Amino acid sequence: MTTSAIALYDQWVAQQPLIFILWNILFYLTIRSIWRLYFHPLSKFPGPTIAAVSDIWYAYHSLTGRWPWVMEDVLKNYGDIVRIAPNELVFVTPQALTDIYGSHNKNMELFPKTQINNHGNDEHGGIIWEWDPVRHREVAKKLSPAFSGRALKAKEPTLHKYIDLFVERMKSLGSTPRGVSLPTWVNWLCVDISADMAYNREMNALKDMKEPPYLSLLKGFSKALTVIQVSWRFPFLAPLKYIFLLFTAMRPHSHIRDHSRYQLEQRIRRKGAVEHLDFFEQIVPENHEPPKDRKEMRHLEQVAGQLLAAGFEPPSLWLYFTLYYLAVEPSVRQILIKEIRSSFQNYGEITISTAASLPYLTACLKESLRMMPNLPSGLPVVSPGAMVDGTFIPKGVVCQSSSFSLARSPRNFHEPLHFRPERWLPEDHPLYDQRFESDRRKEFHPFSQGPRICTGREIAWWQSRVFIAKVLWTFDLELVDGQQVDVDKDLRG
């Protein structure tokens, strides 16, 4: 045997372990794919083939920022229950959503949240992310007095404070030919309101007319959270998420986090001595001192941060979409302006109670809620082994909803892709239209339902009504010349 032949033989022998490993991996993936496609408990449910055998399909569409529209497409193509991952289903019928999110035992949900936002561990998840039904109920019970009618009414001056400042800023900036960036200013308004109401923290975005560092961190975290959640579907690739976090807006901001913790510690020490009662007051330790236990302090940080985030992102989307649709629907805008300006003799008459008496204003806000993709994901929960709209879903299967698809389906709403506030008007209203009498309005739950229903929905309604009323009482709203916006094509989550 020649020297070259010996060298080739040695190289071939050296490659055998690698070839053996690769063949075994290929064999394993093939067997797993066959099992998932034909023998898995979810094999009878339709959906994209790649989604049945791998999480790659789910991960890709999660990262594109177009999740609500993707779910709308697959539900149109495959039916009311679609397999979107090897062990995950998405549902769209009103009864399915009621079975999943409305079912409970002693006010504890039967379909608990997945642990994905807790990073798979058992540490407290605050309030929104808390997966344990018992712990969620305990925190929700502590917070509930902060969302009573009396407690919310006391927060009205805070709403007016920031909305009035927004209006004043628009008087000086909004009349120029260039207009203003609506998403930017609505974000600033909502983060100011939310931080103050959550734990008496002043962000001063509107006052300083610039984005607070914490808001930049918050928006970056929303994107990073999607990456983190996706990474948990691929354990071997999970470490790669740190590369993403390193080279994006989520680069270490230790000084911002330290400042936020300092703000929270100061708030805890001010128990009972704040400018106005906030949502956080109910869970401040009785001794007015930050907990020394790391887990307990982390829990309070989670609650404070989640209260702030919940009061910022959904309301800012709601206000933006409402103004957007009013801008692109001149006839609707003129009707609403007429209602508002004929109902008040002056700006100061607009309050949470007087704004609530305007039926067309409420109808416009309900319609923008119906049209907007208010959830970047479908609120995934875990089946306990239960019936969902007549179909048994095995224990351990992850279930999620698509309220966006439900609201845009012609089975549920007439002219579903068009902004039609008339569908929400009472029958005795002059603008009531019988074309919409078959709409399934009572089965639309934009604030979810059951034990996990949004506790801040009432303050969100007050904020939205007062904001739209004051803005349209003061201004004539229109798009900047040449501005072309199509949210169905351009929006990214």
PDB file of C-alpha atoms in Angstrom, residues 32-34 36-38 42-43 45-58 74 78 82-86:
ATOM      1  CA  ARG A  32     -39.043  11.643  15.373  1.00  0.00           C
ATOM      2  CA  SER A  33     -40.555  13.360  12.342  1.00  0.00           C
ATOM      3  CA  ILE A  34     -42.452  10.206  11.351  1.00  0.00           C
ATOM      4  CA  ARG A  36     -44.853  13.448  15.133  1.00  0.00           C
ATOM      5  CA  LEU A  37     -46.555  13.329  11.751  1.00  0.00           C
ATOM      6  CA  TYR A  38     -48.451  10.050  12.111  1.00  0.00           C
ATOM      7  CA  LEU A  42     -51.951  15.913  17.682  1.00  0.00           C
ATOM      8  CA  SER A  43     -51.334  14.147  14.362  1.00  0.00           C
ATOM      9  CA  PHE A  45     -55.060  18.135  13.538  1.00  0.00           C
ATOM     10  CA  PRO A  46     -54.310  19.989  10.278  1.00  0.00           C
ATOM     11  CA  GLY A  47     -51.539  22.517   9.826  1.00  0.00           C
ATOM     12  CA  PRO A  48     -48.265  23.183   7.991  1.00  0.00           C
ATOM     13  CA  THR A  49     -46.222  19.969   7.780  1.00  0.00           C
ATOM     14  CA  ILE A  50     -43.025  21.661   8.924  1.00  0.00           C
ATOM     15  CA  ALA A  51     -44.871  22.964  12.002  1.00  0.00           C
ATOM     16  CA  ALA A  52     -45.860  19.399  12.929  1.00  0.00           C
ATOM     17  CA  VAL A  53     -42.307  18.076  12.907  1.00  0.00           C
ATOM     18  CA  SER A  54     -40.302  21.062  14.140  1.00  0.00           C
ATOM     19  CA  ASP A  55     -40.511  24.350  16.032  1.00  0.00           C
ATOM     20  CA  ILE A  56     -38.673  26.069  13.164  1.00  0.00           C
ATOM     21  CA  TRP A  57     -41.923  27.238  11.526  1.00  0.00           C
ATOM     22  CA  TYR A  58     -43.174  28.727  14.804  1.00  0.00           C
ATOM     23  CA  VAL A  74     -53.299  29.467   8.681  1.00  0.00           C
ATOM     24  CA  TYR A  78     -56.647  24.824   7.668  1.00  0.00           C
ATOM     25  CA  VAL A  82     -54.576  24.327  13.620  1.00  0.00           C
ATOM     26  CA  ARG A  83     -51.372  22.622  14.711  1.00  0.00           C
ATOM     27  CA  ILE A  84     -48.702  25.328  14.746  1.00  0.00           C
ATOM     28  CA  ALA A  85     -45.934  23.396  16.540  1.00  0.00           C
ATOM     29  CA  PRO A  86     -45.302  19.740  17.412  1.00  0.00           C
TER      30      PRO A  86
END
